[in-house]
Amino acid sequence: MIRRPKPGESEEDLLRLQEEFLAREVASSANVVKKGDKRKNVAGTAQQNRVEKDVVQLPGADPSSGLPMGATSDPPKKKSKFRSSRPAAGDYGVRGQRIEIDLDRDEDPEVAMERHDTHITSVLSKIMEHDTSNAAVHLPRGTTQGFPTALHRGHTTGAQNGKPHKKRSLFAQQFESSTSNQFGVSTEPQSEQPIRAPVSSSIQPHSTHPMRVSDLPMASSSVEENMEMGESIAAESSPQEPHVISGAGLLQGSLDPERARKDIQQIHQENLGRLSAMSEEEILQEQQKLRQMLDPNLLKFLQSKGPSKPTQKPTSSSTPTSKPQADSENDSMDTESSAPMATEPIPEEKMTQETSKQRVHFDDNAGGGVDDGKEEQELGEPPIEVKKEWVNMNKVESDKISWLKDMPKPSAKAKEGYQARFDFNGMLVARDADIPVREGLHHHGEEQEVPGYSLEELFTLSRSSVVQQRVLALQTLARVLYNCRISDIGGELMEPLVPKLLEAGVLFLFRWSLDDVNEGVITACIEGLAALLIQPGDESTSDRVFSWYRGSETTPMRPVVEDEEDESGQKIEDKEKSDPQLASQDVIKALLRMSVLERLRYILEVVRPPAPVVLNALAILIRIARHSQEATHEIMKCPRLMQTVFAEFLPLASWKSQGDVVSEAYNYPLIPALKLARVICQNGRHFAATLLTKYNLMSVVVRYASMEPVDMPMNIGEAFQLSTEAFRVWQVCVSYGLACDTYRDLYPLLMQQLQVFQRLSILPLDSTHDASAKAANRLQMTRACTVLSMLEGVIHVAGSAVILQQKQTMRSDEQSQQHPRAPPPPIDWSHVSGLMSPLELCAKRWLGEMTNCSDVLEAEALSLVGSSLNFLASVYENWTRQPSYSPVDCLQHIEELVTRLLVPFMTSTSFYSVVCNLKSHSSVSHDGNSSLPIISALPDFSCHPEDQSLVYPCVKQTSSYGFAAGLLRLVTTLLKIHKGMAAKFCPIIESTYVTEYLKAVCKHPHQSSASQLVGSWARYEHHVLYYLVKLYYHVAQQSESCHQYSILYHSTALVLLTSLQSGQEHYVHDLLSTVLFHTDFLAEGRIGDPIASDLADMLTMNGKEETAPSTNSSHQGPTRGELLQDAYDHLGSIRHLYMVYFGAAAQALTRSRARSLHQPHDIDTLSLPEFTGPLVPMDWIFLPLLHLYVEAQKAEMLGKTVKSFPPHILASITDTLRWVFMLETWRPKCLQMVPQAAKVARLYCIFLTGNDLFMEDAVSGFLWPILRIYTQPEYLKALDFNVPVPGVASFHDLYMSILTQYEAVSFGNRLFAHFILLPIQQQFNPSLRKAVWFDRVGVLRSLGLPLRECAIPLTNFLEPKETNPELVEIYLGCVASGSVRPSWSPVMYLVAVSHLSKFLFSRDNLDQVEAVRLKLKMIRQVLALKDKVLQQQILQYQGLDLTQPLGFNLYPQLPLERLEILQAAEQR
């Protein structure tokens, strides 16, 4: 192989390589050929001709083409005849080799190339002209006119042929439809023209149009007409061309066209002959076969090939028209008048007159042919009046001016609804709305007569190539979403719209369009995303409750998604899901994956859009930050995003003043930007620390908080809001113990603000003040409320300084190194002691104004008073922990505050108004479902921006829960310090207004839905209820008179326990430890209720009839009063049991306690755990039983056998049953929220745990009285096993496990037997009865419960009568085989005999043959029984009678009806 030259080699090396190449004598890859110059004489000098021109040929190149081989990848084309006549490639050599052409001595190379190359010139040279010497020549016909007649459109119709053609102009159609007679040219003699068949014939053999399938004779045609058709067809002698089968394929592929035409004509003649020989019935049969066999589209095509129906009719039915065929059939226009053809020009006056009567419709599709006038009738009168003065408007072209007509009326509304259409404001448009066309709502594809655009059309329009159309579609979608969010869409939809839009991909549409370079498209996309993600009223409601007690805590707005598992059982991570899957579960996560943050940063930093777009973009960032801490982390780590927000929208320097509407957002302080910083801080201490250190957040806060709103160069409303938001950011930072140095720096300014607040009144302004003054007053109160909330946080930080110092001194050096704690805060109690006096004056003034005020206060005023009371409560909480605490001074302050301020207010009508407001705004009036649309993948708080009726009750603008929580918290805090003041609040505890409110809460216990975030607002009502219960706890210890309300307050505590949410674990722990098991809340045990219970039981037993079954004879044990007294004495151990169980989640309890007790050094975040509904399940009293059962199942799965239980386990089971029995006896209404079937299912855990746990005396001693309670009529009526049991995946499977356990370990235990009988009562599912009678037949042998000892009414097993034939057959089989005997299982024997007798002799289903056959079959089986006693009992069963040994009595003799039935069965 020859080596190629390399870089760096010299000329000598190249020469050496050349010598080596020549020495090998290898053929070169190219030749240089000299071509002669045509301009010179080539004769005699052949050698010169060889070197005059260079021609380079490459191996593998086609000598006849100028392209190299392989230059194109097109598929090989079919060779023409000229191509195939060329010499083969082998004539020139093999492809890929050099082509050599031998030249003569004096031959020019170009001439040789032309001689060997088959170029296009050789093809052109072979074109030969056809011989036309023998062709016939037709001379033009003569004309009778000197100049052709000028025709007018509308007077001549028809076409020369019926072949379809493309759409032509009106002139082309007119010219084609004109005949030779119209130009004065004579045609053939009239006698030579074929006489047409009558117009009334169904088949026209002389027509030049193809025959349609629909033109075949119908059933209405007469036989005579069909015969005439056949004769006319058979009599036709001139060749007629076919129309349906034209033979075009034969003509194209035939070498002899003339012969092909003859074959086609012969086939056509055979078809005509066969058709003429058929009768009418045969034609109809063949026509029907064709319609059944052929595709509808093919039929439609064949019909389009046929001739059009003529509009001209004969003047007489007996005289056929002799008009020439060309004049009657070649017509392409439909006319309402059938004027005859004219060969002379029509006068203009006459033509004008006829024009007003005649309207013309051009058929562009048929290419000729006359319509039947239906379309003309639909057009009606022309939309404009044609005047004579108009030039060239003699003819009214209806199809061209039809768009001028009014839109037709839309169709009527369908029963199932119709497609929703929206206007450009996003509102629904009625189908019959009278909207002008100029509004632009009719410019859509479908149903143009209906105004508005459908969602499908908007989606299509959003992908238009026209920018304005895309912007219009995106804006309309954004407004539709906004209107749907606020439920103001102008109508009703059959299903929620926003979930359907998400399913259709509106999120991806907005995200894709957001990458557009056009600013208008970006603006519309930002607006659409904001409308999709944000519920308009959520932010305003969150801001209003921010200053309430614990209002700065926020609930994450993230959906609750259940973990998905793949086929191998492993959890599917979010990164493994596709974008549509993730968007269907969590919209915010899908947006974060699609890099929406980077795009928003680019828009804010580079595009710099106008102010509305900036505000929407910031609102979107706030919504993303509220999603979760993970989403907040994504915002913080997005490059230059927060830097752009702080630099552009939170300027520290002065800014230019703007009007009421912000026109320029850059270098101007925006409230949403500061709010974004606040929401980020709420999600975690580390986020707040990052903003403080990296972005200098406190400089921004000080810049806006230290300036008076009236001095800011901006709108006064925005100035107050900006200052308020700055204090809110400061409050959040102080909640973590951060930014406390700024408090010391701004202490003089804050004291000045407190002095201003002392002059502020909360009373509503009179009518002399205008609306702007009232609005400014509300804004000032809101700002003052936020300042007090911030100072309250400072109080907590200063109060915790002593605790931190004490913990720091108690820790050893090793512990400090292993677990370093936060250093003490930079402020202590000495820095805040001066705040108490001015704020106490403010609280006294405002509360005094409320005491004497009879008017309704504004929401801002109530929040302001509530903030001052919360501040005082925090001061007294922390004051007692300080080294400078003086008990005497503190108690004096408390006595003065209670006597002069709190008690007068809480006994006034103003306080009663507040309590009435609590009742009207309680969550008991809310069903737990939002009236606004709920989106599972995009949860929200469902708050309406304007309509307060659509807001959750306790956070409405008129709600007083914020004030009530502050007041009750202050009272509880003071009584905790000064217990001697508790008796003064006894009238408040016994107040009718308070008790009525608590009764409403207990009557309708509220269970928040886990799927709706709106239920998280209920935590503000939980604060009020918690402090009301704690108030009773303190008062009841000092006053005996209020014990009469112990049932009410204890029931309230039980309801509150099952309503608390995640994040309120401290409240759960406190209620369990101090309230629920306290003797002051269970006063029945101290007032002799157990003894009264025994007395009531004795009186009840004496009043019973002797024939009634005894429920006590089966169990001789302690009485009900003794059991209640025993449970009351064990309240301490019961409390310990539940405290241990609920104290397992120590970490969550620690975080909740830090937030509840306001310990800044232990608070990591103000974001609550995800909202998953109530923290404590409604069946919490049975949880120890469930826990024990689960642990026992785990042990059995590991191969361990649970034979016996240690004493502490047995004690825990007994304590659980004690608590259940106590609540079922003294607090039955509080357990009504737990389904009765769920209670029974929980008690099954005792029987499934171990082998003999249910036989323990302590356990069975409480199970028997619980069973008696559950078998009372009202409890049995509430028992329902037909519905799914909460917490049980399949009750049937659980019942099968119980049956297996009973068969194995029960030994006929009668307590266990009662729980077996509960689910097989007659009103429940037959499958449960089949489980006993068929699947577990062995259970029947040991189910020996006596009839008189059955606690369940026996009628529940006998009524209603059994209608399941399969189950009745099982009954018969069991009693016939001896599986059920009266000595073994008397209850089951009674059930079987009763249902068998009722089924066999019932009159039901006598009209059903199968049912009658089954009854007769079973009767014959009964008659064939060998046990005559059983046979007699079945046949003569009369009814239930517990006085009889078997529990039923018999007829003395067989009734006549039954006897007849038996005879009928024997005869068959």
Short mmCIF file of C-alpha atoms in Angstrom, two decimals, residues 918-934 940-944 947-956 961 997 1000-1001 1003-1009 1011-1019 1021-1022 1059 1061 1171:
data_model
loop_
_atom_site.label_atom_id
_atom_site.label_comp_id
_atom_site.label_asym_id
_atom_site.label_seq_id
_atom_site.Cartn_x
_atom_site.Cartn_y
_atom_site.Cartn_z
CA LEU A 918 -68.46 32.21 67.57
CA LYS A 919 -71.52 30.01 67.24
CA SER A 920 -72.56 31.50 63.89
CA HIS A 921 -69.01 31.18 62.51
CA SER A 922 -68.27 27.75 63.91
CA SER A 923 -67.07 24.96 61.71
CA VAL A 924 -70.13 22.94 62.72
CA SER A 925 -72.04 24.98 60.13
CA HIS A 926 -69.55 23.88 57.51
CA ASP A 927 -69.80 20.48 55.90
CA GLY A 928 -66.06 20.21 55.38
CA ASN A 929 -66.33 20.58 51.62
CA SER A 930 -65.44 23.70 49.71
CA SER A 931 -68.00 25.44 47.54
CA LEU A 932 -65.19 26.51 45.21
CA PRO A 933 -63.64 24.05 42.73
CA ILE A 934 -61.20 21.62 44.32
CA ASP A 940 -55.73 25.70 48.03
CA PHE A 941 -57.56 27.26 50.97
CA SER A 942 -60.74 27.88 48.93
CA CYS A 943 -61.20 31.53 49.89
CA HIS A 944 -63.19 33.91 47.73
CA ASP A 947 -67.96 36.79 48.62
CA GLN A 948 -67.43 35.95 52.30
CA SER A 949 -70.17 33.34 52.19
CA LEU A 950 -67.77 31.11 50.23
CA VAL A 951 -64.99 31.44 52.84
CA TYR A 952 -64.45 28.96 55.66
CA PRO A 953 -66.66 30.16 58.55
CA CYS A 954 -64.10 30.77 61.30
CA VAL A 955 -61.84 32.95 59.09
CA LYS A 956 -64.51 35.12 57.55
CA TYR A 961 -62.24 33.93 66.69
CA TYR A 997 -72.10 27.28 71.67
CA ALA A 1000 -73.68 23.02 69.08
CA VAL A 1001 -70.07 21.85 68.86
CA LYS A 1003 -74.00 17.95 68.63
CA HIS A 1004 -72.27 18.21 65.26
CA PRO A 1005 -68.66 17.12 65.74
CA HIS A 1006 -66.56 18.26 62.84
CA GLN A 1007 -64.21 15.88 61.09
CA SER A 1008 -61.92 17.64 58.63
CA SER A 1009 -61.55 16.03 55.26
CA SER A 1011 -58.37 15.67 50.87
CA GLN A 1012 -59.29 19.35 51.26
CA LEU A 1013 -56.85 21.90 52.58
CA VAL A 1014 -59.71 24.20 53.55
CA GLY A 1015 -60.15 22.20 56.74
CA SER A 1016 -56.83 23.53 58.07
CA TRP A 1017 -58.56 26.82 58.93
CA ALA A 1018 -60.36 24.99 61.75
CA ARG A 1019 -57.24 25.28 63.91
CA GLU A 1021 -61.50 27.43 66.39
CA HIS A 1022 -59.46 24.73 68.10
CA SER A 1059 -60.62 17.33 65.64
CA GLN A 1061 -54.72 18.49 63.30
CA PHE A 1171 -52.48 18.54 56.36
#
